[in-house]
mmCIF file of C-alpha atoms and ligand atoms in Angstrom:
data_model
loop_
_atom_site.group_PDB
_atom_site.id
_atom_site.type_symbol
_atom_site.label_atom_id
_atom_site.label_comp_id
_atom_site.label_asym_id
_atom_site.label_seq_id
_atom_site.Cartn_x
_atom_site.Cartn_y
_atom_site.Cartn_z
ATOM 1 C CA MET N 1 -3.244 -55.156 12.956
ATOM 2 C CA THR N 2 -3.562 -52.033 10.433
ATOM 3 C CA LYS N 3 -6.456 -52.454 8.009
ATOM 4 C CA THR N 4 -6.035 -51.218 4.054
ATOM 5 C CA ILE N 5 -9.056 -49.756 2.250
ATOM 6 C CA PRO N 6 -9.131 -52.691 -0.620
ATOM 7 C CA ILE N 7 -8.800 -50.422 -3.771
ATOM 8 C CA VAL N 8 -11.486 -51.578 -6.264
ATOM 9 C CA ASP N 9 -10.607 -49.765 -10.030
ATOM 10 C CA ALA N 10 -8.793 -47.431 -11.636
ATOM 11 C CA ALA N 11 -11.539 -44.470 -10.904
ATOM 12 C CA GLN N 12 -11.159 -44.811 -7.384
ATOM 13 C CA LEU N 13 -7.246 -44.746 -7.736
ATOM 14 C CA GLN N 14 -7.862 -41.828 -9.744
ATOM 15 C CA SER N 15 -10.574 -40.315 -7.361
ATOM 16 C CA SER N 16 -7.114 -40.336 -4.655
ATOM 17 C CA ALA N 17 -6.204 -37.186 -2.438
ATOM 18 C CA TYR N 18 -2.704 -37.517 -4.325
ATOM 19 C CA HIS N 19 -3.490 -36.917 -7.110
ATOM 20 C CA HIS N 20 -6.096 -34.002 -6.890
ATOM 21 C CA THR N 21 -4.081 -30.316 -8.067
ATOM 22 C CA PRO N 22 -5.644 -28.116 -6.525
ATOM 23 C CA GLY N 23 -8.614 -25.391 -8.702
ATOM 24 C CA HIS N 24 -8.121 -22.092 -8.431
ATOM 25 C CA PRO N 25 -10.399 -18.910 -8.102
ATOM 26 C CA ASP N 26 -11.943 -18.055 -11.575
ATOM 27 C CA PRO N 27 -9.727 -14.956 -12.222
ATOM 28 C CA VAL N 28 -12.820 -12.855 -14.290
ATOM 29 C CA LEU N 29 -15.594 -13.428 -11.336
ATOM 30 C CA SER N 30 -12.872 -12.675 -8.425
ATOM 31 C CA GLN N 31 -11.571 -9.591 -8.928
ATOM 32 C CA VAL N 32 -12.955 -5.686 -7.859
ATOM 33 C CA GLY N 33 -10.158 -4.339 -8.266
ATOM 34 C CA LYS N 34 -10.409 -1.126 -10.989
ATOM 35 C CA GLY N 35 -8.731 -2.585 -14.356
ATOM 36 C CA THR N 36 -10.581 -5.243 -14.099
ATOM 37 C CA PRO N 37 -13.231 -6.786 -15.861
ATOM 38 C CA THR N 38 -15.322 -7.211 -13.271
ATOM 39 C CA GLY N 39 -13.799 -4.121 -10.689
ATOM 40 C CA GLU N 40 -14.640 -2.020 -14.142
ATOM 41 C CA TYR N 41 -18.381 -3.588 -13.910
ATOM 42 C CA LEU N 42 -18.721 -2.834 -10.900
ATOM 43 C CA ARG N 43 -17.349 0.191 -11.443
ATOM 44 C CA ARG N 44 -20.371 1.436 -13.579
ATOM 45 C CA TYR N 45 -23.713 1.168 -10.906
ATOM 46 C CA TRP N 46 -23.863 2.998 -7.490
ATOM 47 C CA HIS N 47 -22.769 1.326 -4.051
ATOM 48 C CA PRO N 48 -24.306 1.095 -1.202
ATOM 49 C CA ILE N 49 -20.569 2.825 0.984
ATOM 50 C CA ALA N 50 -22.707 3.204 4.757
ATOM 51 C CA LEU N 51 -25.832 4.193 6.112
ATOM 52 C CA ALA N 52 -26.296 7.906 6.309
ATOM 53 C CA SER N 53 -26.240 8.142 10.399
ATOM 54 C CA GLU N 54 -22.885 6.634 9.904
ATOM 55 C CA VAL N 55 -21.353 9.404 8.118
ATOM 56 C CA THR N 56 -21.001 12.195 10.430
ATOM 57 C CA ASP N 57 -17.947 15.239 10.901
ATOM 58 C CA ARG N 58 -15.330 12.499 12.041
ATOM 59 C CA PRO N 59 -13.685 10.997 9.296
ATOM 60 C CA GLN N 60 -14.004 7.566 8.841
ATOM 61 C CA MET N 61 -11.809 5.315 6.408
ATOM 62 C CA VAL N 62 -13.382 3.029 4.351
ATOM 63 C CA ARG N 63 -12.835 -0.013 1.992
ATOM 64 C CA LEU N 64 -14.872 -0.558 -1.230
ATOM 65 C CA LEU N 65 -13.471 -2.328 -4.589
ATOM 66 C CA GLY N 66 -10.144 -2.618 -3.526
ATOM 67 C CA GLU N 67 -9.616 1.232 -2.807
ATOM 68 C CA ASP N 68 -9.335 2.934 0.521
ATOM 69 C CA LEU N 69 -11.248 5.973 0.842
ATOM 70 C CA VAL N 70 -12.103 8.926 3.694
ATOM 71 C CA LEU N 71 -15.694 9.490 3.950
ATOM 72 C CA PHE N 72 -17.283 11.586 6.171
ATOM 73 C CA ARG N 73 -20.032 15.427 6.121
ATOM 74 C CA ASP N 74 -18.980 18.450 6.086
ATOM 75 C CA LYS N 75 -21.214 20.949 8.467
ATOM 76 C CA SER N 76 -23.373 21.956 6.327
ATOM 77 C CA GLY N 77 -24.447 18.361 5.836
ATOM 78 C CA ARG N 78 -22.933 17.303 2.510
ATOM 79 C CA PRO N 79 -21.734 14.102 2.386
ATOM 80 C CA GLY N 80 -17.611 13.829 1.158
ATOM 81 C CA LEU N 81 -16.188 10.598 -0.580
ATOM 82 C CA LEU N 82 -12.642 11.649 -0.989
ATOM 83 C CA TYR N 83 -8.426 9.627 -2.112
ATOM 84 C CA PRO N 84 -6.906 10.190 1.647
ATOM 85 C CA ARG N 85 -4.006 10.872 0.759
ATOM 86 C CA CYS N 86 -3.362 15.025 0.131
ATOM 87 C CA MET N 87 -2.569 16.110 -2.840
ATOM 88 C CA HIS N 88 -0.435 18.211 -1.059
ATOM 89 C CA ARG N 89 2.502 15.896 0.669
ATOM 90 C CA GLY N 90 0.067 13.474 0.621
ATOM 91 C CA THR N 91 -0.939 12.701 5.057
ATOM 92 C CA SER N 92 -4.038 10.747 5.566
ATOM 93 C CA LEU N 93 -7.635 12.875 5.517
ATOM 94 C CA PHE N 94 -8.159 10.497 8.288
ATOM 95 C CA TYR N 95 -6.182 13.243 10.267
ATOM 96 C CA GLY N 96 -7.966 16.386 8.851
ATOM 97 C CA HIS N 97 -11.020 18.081 10.804
ATOM 98 C CA VAL N 98 -14.673 18.680 9.397
ATOM 99 C CA GLU N 99 -15.332 22.189 8.528
ATOM 100 C CA GLU N 100 -18.655 24.088 7.112
ATOM 101 C CA GLU N 101 -17.473 24.144 3.293
ATOM 102 C CA GLY N 102 -15.185 20.648 3.957
ATOM 103 C CA ILE N 103 -12.351 18.090 5.150
ATOM 104 C CA ARG N 104 -9.229 20.713 6.247
ATOM 105 C CA CYS N 105 -5.951 18.713 6.133
ATOM 106 C CA CYS N 106 -4.238 18.648 9.552
ATOM 107 C CA TYR N 107 -0.641 18.890 7.995
ATOM 108 C CA HIS N 108 -1.103 22.486 6.643
ATOM 109 C CA GLY N 109 -4.478 23.147 6.092
ATOM 110 C CA TRP N 110 -5.768 22.465 2.752
ATOM 111 C CA LEU N 111 -9.077 22.837 2.552
ATOM 112 C CA PHE N 112 -11.621 20.499 0.214
ATOM 113 C CA ALA N 113 -15.290 20.577 -0.737
ATOM 114 C CA VAL N 114 -16.582 17.219 -0.588
ATOM 115 C CA ASP N 115 -16.323 17.182 -4.654
ATOM 116 C CA GLY N 116 -12.796 17.299 -3.939
ATOM 117 C CA GLN N 117 -12.282 21.070 -4.918
ATOM 118 C CA CYS N 118 -9.552 23.215 -3.211
ATOM 119 C CA LEU N 119 -10.686 26.108 -1.563
ATOM 120 C CA ASN N 120 -8.208 27.629 0.694
ATOM 121 C CA GLN N 121 -4.369 27.029 1.127
ATOM 122 C CA PRO N 122 -3.516 28.659 4.048
ATOM 123 C CA CYS N 123 -0.065 28.966 3.821
ATOM 124 C CA GLU N 124 0.008 29.918 0.443
ATOM 125 C CA PRO N 125 0.262 33.928 -0.820
ATOM 126 C CA GLU N 126 -3.407 35.257 -0.643
ATOM 127 C CA GLY N 127 -4.792 31.839 0.747
ATOM 128 C CA GLY N 128 -3.593 30.166 -2.592
ATOM 129 C CA LEU N 129 -3.646 31.878 -5.910
ATOM 130 C CA ARG N 130 -3.695 28.450 -7.654
ATOM 131 C CA ARG N 131 -6.640 26.560 -5.841
ATOM 132 C CA ASP N 132 -8.931 27.225 -8.285
ATOM 133 C CA ALA N 133 -6.954 24.419 -10.396
ATOM 134 C CA ALA N 134 -6.247 22.330 -6.973
ATOM 135 C CA ARG N 135 -8.894 19.098 -6.712
ATOM 136 C CA GLN N 136 -8.206 16.037 -4.125
ATOM 137 C CA PRO N 137 -9.455 13.411 -6.117
ATOM 138 C CA TRP N 138 -13.012 12.191 -5.030
ATOM 139 C CA TYR N 139 -15.479 9.844 -6.187
ATOM 140 C CA PRO N 140 -19.218 11.370 -6.463
ATOM 141 C CA VAL N 141 -22.237 10.500 -3.329
ATOM 142 C CA GLU N 142 -25.731 10.309 -3.024
ATOM 143 C CA GLU N 143 -27.810 9.668 -0.204
ATOM 144 C CA ARG N 144 -30.911 7.599 -0.372
ATOM 145 C CA TYR N 145 -33.705 5.036 1.560
ATOM 146 C CA GLY N 146 -30.750 6.340 4.709
ATOM 147 C CA LEU N 147 -27.901 5.268 2.883
ATOM 148 C CA VAL N 148 -25.204 6.165 1.462
ATOM 149 C CA PHE N 149 -24.422 5.172 -2.047
ATOM 150 C CA ALA N 150 -20.605 6.332 -3.871
ATOM 151 C CA TYR N 151 -20.607 6.006 -7.613
ATOM 152 C CA MET N 152 -16.742 4.837 -8.697
ATOM 153 C CA GLY N 153 -16.537 4.759 -12.013
ATOM 154 C CA PRO N 154 -15.804 6.756 -14.937
ATOM 155 C CA PRO N 155 -17.840 10.545 -14.591
ATOM 156 C CA GLU N 156 -18.788 10.345 -18.190
ATOM 157 C CA LYS N 157 -20.583 7.408 -17.620
ATOM 158 C CA LYS N 158 -22.300 7.807 -14.234
ATOM 159 C CA PRO N 159 -26.349 6.514 -14.275
ATOM 160 C CA VAL N 160 -28.342 8.036 -12.732
ATOM 161 C CA LEU N 161 -29.386 6.770 -8.609
ATOM 162 C CA PRO N 162 -31.889 4.274 -9.251
ATOM 163 C CA ARG N 163 -34.772 3.588 -7.374
ATOM 164 C CA TYR N 164 -37.027 0.323 -6.530
ATOM 165 C CA ASP N 165 -40.651 0.354 -6.484
ATOM 166 C CA ILE N 166 -41.116 -1.319 -3.492
ATOM 167 C CA LEU N 167 -39.476 1.208 -1.068
ATOM 168 C CA GLU N 168 -41.034 4.314 -3.151
ATOM 169 C CA ASP N 169 -44.479 5.439 -2.238
ATOM 170 C CA LEU N 170 -44.603 4.934 1.302
ATOM 171 C CA GLU N 171 -48.481 5.150 3.284
ATOM 172 C CA GLU N 172 -48.735 6.329 5.875
ATOM 173 C CA GLY N 173 -47.249 4.519 8.720
ATOM 174 C CA GLU N 174 -44.982 3.052 6.490
ATOM 175 C CA PHE N 175 -40.552 3.529 6.946
ATOM 176 C CA ILE N 176 -38.019 2.227 5.434
ATOM 177 C CA GLU N 177 -35.754 0.545 7.905
ATOM 178 C CA ILE N 178 -32.460 0.085 7.549
ATOM 179 C CA ILE N 179 -29.091 -2.115 8.445
ATOM 180 C CA GLY N 180 -25.459 -2.306 7.526
ATOM 181 C CA GLY N 181 -22.643 -3.896 7.640
ATOM 182 C CA GLY N 182 -23.179 -7.682 8.941
ATOM 183 C CA PHE N 183 -24.648 -10.552 7.539
ATOM 184 C CA ALA N 184 -28.052 -10.070 5.926
ATOM 185 C CA GLY N 185 -29.700 -10.809 8.784
ATOM 186 C CA TYR N 186 -27.631 -12.001 10.838
ATOM 187 C CA ALA N 187 -26.380 -8.965 11.979
ATOM 188 C CA ASP N 188 -24.112 -10.441 14.943
ATOM 189 C CA HIS N 189 -22.622 -12.745 12.167
ATOM 190 C CA VAL N 190 -18.898 -11.314 12.684
ATOM 191 C CA ASP N 191 -17.336 -8.874 14.178
ATOM 192 C CA GLU N 192 -15.217 -7.019 11.753
ATOM 193 C CA PRO N 193 -17.129 -4.298 9.791
ATOM 194 C CA HIS N 194 -16.852 -6.555 6.671
ATOM 195 C CA VAL N 195 -18.098 -10.203 6.178
ATOM 196 C CA PRO N 196 -14.398 -11.879 5.728
ATOM 197 C CA TYR N 197 -14.606 -13.646 2.132
ATOM 198 C CA HIS N 198 -15.705 -13.020 -1.185
ATOM 199 C CA TRP N 199 -18.785 -10.483 -2.313
ATOM 200 C CA LEU N 200 -20.337 -13.264 -4.672
ATOM 201 C CA GLN N 201 -20.533 -16.184 -3.116
ATOM 202 C CA ASN N 202 -23.362 -14.524 -0.990
ATOM 203 C CA TRP N 203 -24.783 -12.608 -3.681
ATOM 204 C CA GLU N 204 -25.575 -15.927 -5.779
ATOM 205 C CA ASN N 205 -26.784 -18.012 -2.928
ATOM 206 C CA ILE N 206 -29.715 -15.272 -3.777
ATOM 207 C CA MET N 207 -30.435 -17.751 -7.070
ATOM 208 C CA ASP N 208 -30.138 -21.697 -4.925
ATOM 209 C CA PRO N 209 -33.305 -22.269 -3.548
ATOM 210 C CA TYR N 210 -32.186 -26.220 -3.095
ATOM 211 C CA HIS N 211 -30.100 -24.999 -0.428
ATOM 212 C CA VAL N 212 -32.611 -23.718 1.592
ATOM 213 C CA TYR N 213 -33.964 -27.030 1.459
ATOM 214 C CA VAL N 214 -31.040 -28.972 3.208
ATOM 215 C CA LEU N 215 -28.965 -26.523 4.794
ATOM 216 C CA HIS N 216 -31.479 -23.963 6.509
ATOM 217 C CA SER N 217 -34.714 -27.523 6.930
ATOM 218 C CA THR N 218 -32.660 -29.847 8.718
ATOM 219 C CA PHE N 219 -28.263 -28.752 9.594
ATOM 220 C CA SER N 220 -30.141 -25.655 10.457
ATOM 221 C CA GLY N 221 -33.126 -26.660 12.153
ATOM 222 C CA ILE N 222 -35.911 -25.440 10.381
ATOM 223 C CA GLN N 223 -34.273 -21.652 10.820
ATOM 224 C CA PHE N 224 -36.967 -19.933 8.057
ATOM 225 C CA ALA N 225 -40.499 -21.234 7.732
ATOM 226 C CA GLU N 226 -41.351 -25.114 7.832
ATOM 227 C CA ASN N 227 -42.896 -25.431 3.888
ATOM 228 C CA PHE N 228 -39.022 -24.871 3.454
ATOM 229 C CA LYS N 229 -38.643 -28.886 4.207
ATOM 230 C CA ILE N 230 -40.395 -28.871 0.653
ATOM 231 C CA LEU N 231 -38.619 -29.452 -2.328
ATOM 232 C CA PRO N 232 -39.746 -27.573 -4.570
ATOM 233 C CA ARG N 233 -39.965 -27.154 -8.813
ATOM 234 C CA VAL N 234 -37.942 -24.512 -9.644
ATOM 235 C CA ASP N 235 -38.002 -22.864 -12.752
ATOM 236 C CA PHE N 236 -34.814 -20.355 -13.646
ATOM 237 C CA GLU N 237 -34.884 -16.990 -15.882
ATOM 238 C CA ALA N 238 -32.412 -14.607 -16.922
ATOM 239 C CA VAL N 239 -34.779 -10.620 -16.237
ATOM 240 C CA ASP N 240 -34.264 -7.560 -18.232
ATOM 241 C CA GLY N 241 -31.699 -6.526 -15.604
ATOM 242 C CA GLY N 242 -30.957 -9.570 -14.021
ATOM 243 C CA VAL N 243 -31.982 -13.572 -12.949
ATOM 244 C CA ILE N 244 -35.059 -14.395 -11.334
ATOM 245 C CA TYR N 245 -36.415 -18.066 -10.044
ATOM 246 C CA ARG N 246 -39.597 -18.585 -9.856
ATOM 247 C CA ALA N 247 -39.799 -21.829 -6.864
ATOM 248 C CA TRP N 248 -42.777 -24.382 -6.825
ATOM 249 C CA ARG N 249 -44.285 -25.991 -3.867
ATOM 250 C CA ASP N 250 -47.171 -28.448 -3.162
ATOM 251 C CA LEU N 251 -48.809 -27.878 0.514
ATOM 252 C CA ASP N 252 -52.039 -29.347 2.312
ATOM 253 C CA GLU N 253 -55.265 -28.611 1.158
ATOM 254 C CA GLY N 254 -54.519 -28.274 -2.437
ATOM 255 C CA LYS N 255 -52.658 -25.331 -2.041
ATOM 256 C CA LYS N 256 -49.707 -24.089 -4.130
ATOM 257 C CA LEU N 257 -46.577 -21.599 -2.641
ATOM 258 C CA GLU N 258 -45.047 -19.682 -5.569
ATOM 259 C CA ARG N 259 -41.850 -18.819 -4.392
ATOM 260 C CA VAL N 260 -40.891 -15.846 -6.758
ATOM 261 C CA ASN N 261 -36.728 -14.174 -5.763
ATOM 262 C CA SER N 262 -34.298 -12.105 -7.882
ATOM 263 C CA ALA N 263 -31.044 -10.780 -8.276
ATOM 264 C CA LEU N 264 -30.163 -8.064 -9.792
ATOM 265 C CA PHE N 265 -26.851 -6.757 -10.974
ATOM 266 C CA PRO N 266 -24.417 -6.313 -9.980
ATOM 267 C CA ASN N 267 -24.911 -6.996 -6.525
ATOM 268 C CA VAL N 268 -29.157 -6.617 -5.374
ATOM 269 C CA SER N 269 -31.155 -8.386 -4.012
ATOM 270 C CA ALA N 270 -34.780 -8.111 -3.864
ATOM 271 C CA ILE N 271 -35.375 -11.448 -1.101
ATOM 272 C CA PRO N 272 -39.640 -12.399 -0.654
ATOM 273 C CA MET N 273 -40.432 -12.548 3.320
ATOM 274 C CA ILE N 274 -38.464 -15.627 4.792
ATOM 275 C CA ASP N 275 -41.484 -16.652 7.113
ATOM 276 C CA LEU N 276 -42.397 -17.483 3.498
ATOM 277 C CA SER N 277 -45.504 -14.518 4.756
ATOM 278 C CA PRO N 278 -47.358 -13.725 1.268
ATOM 279 C CA GLY N 279 -47.941 -10.798 -0.810
ATOM 280 C CA GLN N 280 -44.624 -8.722 -2.588
ATOM 281 C CA GLY N 281 -41.480 -8.719 -1.329
ATOM 282 C CA ARG N 282 -40.290 -5.689 1.392
ATOM 283 C CA TRP N 283 -36.498 -5.994 1.363
ATOM 284 C CA ILE N 284 -34.029 -4.382 -0.924
ATOM 285 C CA GLY N 285 -30.398 -5.868 -0.031
ATOM 286 C CA TRP N 286 -27.060 -4.727 -1.651
ATOM 287 C CA HIS N 287 -24.060 -7.389 -1.374
ATOM 288 C CA VAL N 288 -21.181 -5.084 -2.027
ATOM 289 C CA ALA N 289 -17.649 -6.062 -2.434
ATOM 290 C CA VAL N 290 -15.265 -4.119 -0.358
ATOM 291 C CA ASP N 291 -12.049 -6.008 -1.373
ATOM 292 C CA ASP N 292 -11.105 -10.111 -3.540
ATOM 293 C CA GLN N 293 -12.178 -11.155 0.517
ATOM 294 C CA HIS N 294 -14.553 -9.155 1.867
ATOM 295 C CA PHE N 295 -18.112 -7.944 1.155
ATOM 296 C CA ARG N 296 -20.338 -5.793 2.936
ATOM 297 C CA GLY N 297 -24.490 -6.327 3.324
ATOM 298 C CA PHE N 298 -26.781 -3.813 3.098
ATOM 299 C CA PHE N 299 -30.274 -4.230 3.742
ATOM 300 C CA ALA N 300 -33.161 -1.459 3.313
ATOM 301 C CA ALA N 301 -36.777 -3.384 4.149
ATOM 302 C CA ARG N 302 -40.442 -1.377 3.950
ATOM 303 C CA THR N 303 -42.621 -1.863 7.065
ATOM 304 C CA ARG N 304 -44.831 -0.549 9.820
ATOM 305 C CA LYS N 305 -42.777 -1.966 12.685
ATOM 306 C CA PRO N 306 -38.945 -1.615 13.491
ATOM 307 C CA GLY N 307 -36.889 -4.978 14.717
ATOM 308 C CA ASN N 308 -36.956 -6.475 11.465
ATOM 309 C CA PHE N 309 -32.376 -6.744 11.238
ATOM 310 C CA ALA N 310 -32.885 -9.022 14.793
ATOM 311 C CA PRO N 311 -30.614 -10.607 14.965
ATOM 312 C CA PHE N 312 -32.076 -15.031 13.390
ATOM 313 C CA LYS N 313 -32.412 -17.048 16.420
ATOM 314 C CA MET N 314 -30.660 -20.316 15.714
ATOM 315 C CA HIS N 315 -30.641 -22.871 17.881
ATOM 316 C CA ASN N 316 -31.579 -22.835 21.256
ATOM 317 C CA GLY N 317 -33.157 -19.381 20.826
ATOM 318 C CA LYS N 318 -29.673 -18.278 20.454
ATOM 319 C CA SER N 319 -27.977 -15.278 17.721
ATOM 320 C CA TRP N 320 -25.173 -16.669 15.966
ATOM 321 C CA LYS N 321 -22.749 -14.884 18.150
ATOM 322 C CA GLU N 322 -24.065 -17.074 21.483
ATOM 323 C CA LEU N 323 -23.330 -19.777 19.148
ATOM 324 C CA SER N 324 -20.107 -22.601 20.711
ATOM 325 C CA GLU N 325 -17.968 -23.696 17.709
ATOM 326 C CA GLN N 326 -19.426 -27.114 18.542
ATOM 327 C CA GLU N 327 -23.071 -25.093 18.133
ATOM 328 C CA LYS N 328 -21.905 -24.066 14.918
ATOM 329 C CA GLN N 329 -20.746 -27.074 13.097
ATOM 330 C CA ASP N 330 -23.973 -29.154 14.632
ATOM 331 C CA TYR N 331 -26.301 -26.525 13.029
ATOM 332 C CA PRO N 332 -24.351 -24.428 10.626
ATOM 333 C CA GLY N 333 -26.443 -21.176 8.665
ATOM 334 C CA ASP N 334 -25.425 -19.742 5.494
ATOM 335 C CA PHE N 335 -22.052 -18.101 6.942
ATOM 336 C CA GLU N 336 -21.073 -21.301 7.213
ATOM 337 C CA ALA N 337 -21.687 -22.569 4.113
ATOM 338 C CA GLN N 338 -20.677 -19.581 2.451
ATOM 339 C CA TYR N 339 -17.332 -19.522 4.356
ATOM 340 C CA GLY N 340 -16.995 -22.624 4.393
ATOM 341 C CA GLN N 341 -16.205 -22.206 0.635
ATOM 342 C CA GLY N 342 -12.952 -19.938 1.817
ATOM 343 C CA ARG N 343 -12.315 -16.442 1.157
ATOM 344 C CA VAL N 344 -12.356 -16.733 -1.834
ATOM 345 C CA THR N 345 -13.850 -19.863 -3.439
ATOM 346 C CA LEU N 346 -11.662 -22.598 -5.796
ATOM 347 C CA HIS N 347 -14.046 -22.190 -9.246
ATOM 348 C CA GLY N 348 -12.456 -24.738 -10.724
ATOM 349 C CA GLU N 349 -12.559 -27.698 -8.021
ATOM 350 C CA GLU N 350 -16.634 -27.247 -9.037
ATOM 351 C CA HIS N 351 -18.998 -29.615 -10.000
ATOM 352 C CA LEU N 352 -22.459 -27.961 -10.661
ATOM 353 C CA ALA N 353 -25.329 -29.813 -11.247
ATOM 354 C CA THR N 354 -28.813 -29.875 -12.752
ATOM 355 C CA SER N 355 -29.494 -27.683 -8.948
ATOM 356 C CA ASP N 356 -26.883 -25.864 -9.641
ATOM 357 C CA ARG N 357 -28.127 -23.992 -12.806
ATOM 358 C CA GLY N 358 -29.541 -20.621 -11.093
ATOM 359 C CA ILE N 359 -25.942 -19.816 -10.188
ATOM 360 C CA ALA N 360 -24.814 -20.999 -13.422
ATOM 361 C CA LEU N 361 -26.995 -18.686 -15.137
ATOM 362 C CA LEU N 362 -26.773 -15.736 -13.215
ATOM 363 C CA ARG N 363 -22.794 -16.227 -14.071
ATOM 364 C CA ARG N 364 -23.587 -15.881 -17.430
ATOM 365 C CA GLN N 365 -25.266 -13.252 -18.022
ATOM 366 C CA MET N 366 -22.718 -11.259 -15.403
ATOM 367 C CA LYS N 367 -20.101 -12.229 -17.663
ATOM 368 C CA GLN N 368 -22.378 -10.697 -20.472
ATOM 369 C CA GLN N 369 -22.767 -7.533 -18.775
ATOM 370 C CA ILE N 370 -19.014 -7.205 -17.909
ATOM 371 C CA ALA N 371 -18.270 -7.884 -21.837
ATOM 372 C CA ILE N 372 -21.005 -5.319 -22.639
ATOM 373 C CA VAL N 373 -18.794 -2.949 -20.517
ATOM 374 C CA GLN N 374 -15.311 -3.828 -22.009
ATOM 375 C CA GLN N 375 -16.611 -3.392 -25.513
ATOM 376 C CA GLY N 376 -17.063 0.159 -24.474
ATOM 377 C CA GLY N 377 -21.564 -0.465 -23.727
ATOM 378 C CA ASP N 378 -23.809 0.462 -21.375
ATOM 379 C CA PRO N 379 -24.506 -2.383 -18.846
ATOM 380 C CA ALA N 380 -28.165 -4.013 -17.856
ATOM 381 C CA GLY N 381 -29.909 -1.584 -15.164
ATOM 382 C CA VAL N 382 -27.608 1.560 -15.728
ATOM 383 C CA HIS N 383 -29.927 4.715 -17.019
ATOM 384 C CA PHE N 384 -29.427 7.774 -17.514
ATOM 385 C CA ASN N 385 -32.344 9.578 -16.902
ATOM 386 C CA GLU N 386 -34.624 9.058 -13.953
ATOM 387 C CA ALA N 387 -37.573 7.899 -15.432
ATOM 388 C CA GLU N 388 -36.023 4.853 -16.459
ATOM 389 C CA ALA N 389 -34.378 4.269 -13.403
ATOM 390 C CA LEU N 390 -36.790 2.853 -11.684
ATOM 391 C CA VAL N 391 -37.143 -1.195 -10.765
ATOM 392 C CA ARG N 392 -39.823 -2.993 -10.661
ATOM 393 C CA ILE N 393 -39.260 -6.117 -8.317
ATOM 394 C CA ARG N 394 -41.042 -9.030 -8.711
ATOM 395 C CA SER N 395 -39.711 -11.344 -5.916
ATOM 396 C CA GLY N 396 -42.203 -12.438 -3.682
ATOM 397 C CA ASN N 397 -44.478 -15.393 -1.287
ATOM 398 C CA PHE N 398 -47.466 -15.706 -4.059
ATOM 399 C CA TYR N 399 -50.338 -18.613 -2.940
ATOM 400 C CA THR N 400 -52.946 -20.210 -5.203
ATOM 401 C CA THR N 401 -54.487 -23.179 -5.514
ATOM 402 C CA SER N 402 -53.112 -26.480 -7.358
ATOM 403 C CA ASP N 403 -54.554 -26.027 -10.578
ATOM 404 C CA THR N 404 -52.792 -22.594 -11.588
ATOM 405 C CA PRO N 405 -50.529 -23.844 -14.369
ATOM 406 C CA GLU N 406 -46.599 -23.690 -14.201
ATOM 407 C CA PRO N 407 -44.833 -22.182 -16.780
ATOM 408 C CA SER N 408 -42.005 -24.894 -18.326
ATOM 409 C CA ALA N 409 -41.581 -25.826 -14.722
ATOM 410 C CA ALA N 410 -37.925 -28.023 -15.154
HETATM 411 S S1 LIG G 1 0.041 17.581 2.770
HETATM 412 FE FE1 LIG G 1 -2.292 17.610 3.482
HETATM 413 S S2 LIG G 1 -1.915 20.047 3.065
HETATM 414 FE FE2 LIG G 1 -0.248 18.972 3.443
HETATM 415 FE FE1 LIG G 2 -29.617 -20.142 2.631
#
């Protein structure tokens, strides 16, 4: 005989999935294309687009903020990022050949420098009498920390490419190790060049210290460090250029751990060491929007020895790629939790709670910056002279005694 679940009250009736209307992504938070509020805001900053070592004299197609572009390095060593359709008659510069001075379109040989300037039109009289006026659409690129950064916003608003104090003034024996294309430290997470969900789902996770207590300390086993099993007291704070949290944990023998983590506009993270080793954080991450449904992570670590980005060992010493689908279900990690939200999460279905106040604050602050851009202002973290463009990172794991007072921990 079939058993039915007895209906006890009206609230239970209403919670039937039959009555559920699917929610929608927040249109402001979810779109990165040109002309959209977040798209225009993101275009006011520099974004890493590739590892410097990936940019060679073989042209490649890249996607950033929903735009497809051709990226190459001319034979003089300068990186270039051009609109791919040749301004002459539209052939893709992906099929162009790179020369000393730029890239030459395969169809009729127009040669473009990395700043789009047409240098030669071989089928035209005298190599193109009007070539000086011909300019392929282009974006500025700069190299730093072993990464190639692109600026895709209004040229008159181009800021200085920022520096991060923890990646500067390297001492003898130190170097910067970088990774790109993977999913944070899970470098082997996806076979696709881009991680298949919305960039914000990955970036805002930085301001979610509570998931470490559950996801990374129970579901995935002790993934990072034993002491993440302790539920922290957390204080979130809007700071100039982003949002930080301070999470306190009482440890054995009267010791206390203060973990400070930073999310900086528009998509930067400075995550303290995840093994809870003491001291200032040494990583900078960029959670770059490829389009509305994909992102690419880039990370740079100040270090004395390589191997900072070796794939995590997840379960039974296996890396994520080596896990079966069933093992991923049994021991889910960040990818499962964030991809599980969907390609673009349905913000309208969320029920933010006390532990989400970091997420709520980050989104609020981000929307404030978007509004500033819409009103013609400059968003936080954008600077136009070198002296101001040094970002001070507060992140770290700081060990004190339990007598050390905590400010306003909630
Ligand atoms: S289409 Fe590129 S040179 Fe003609
Ligand atoms: Fe996580």
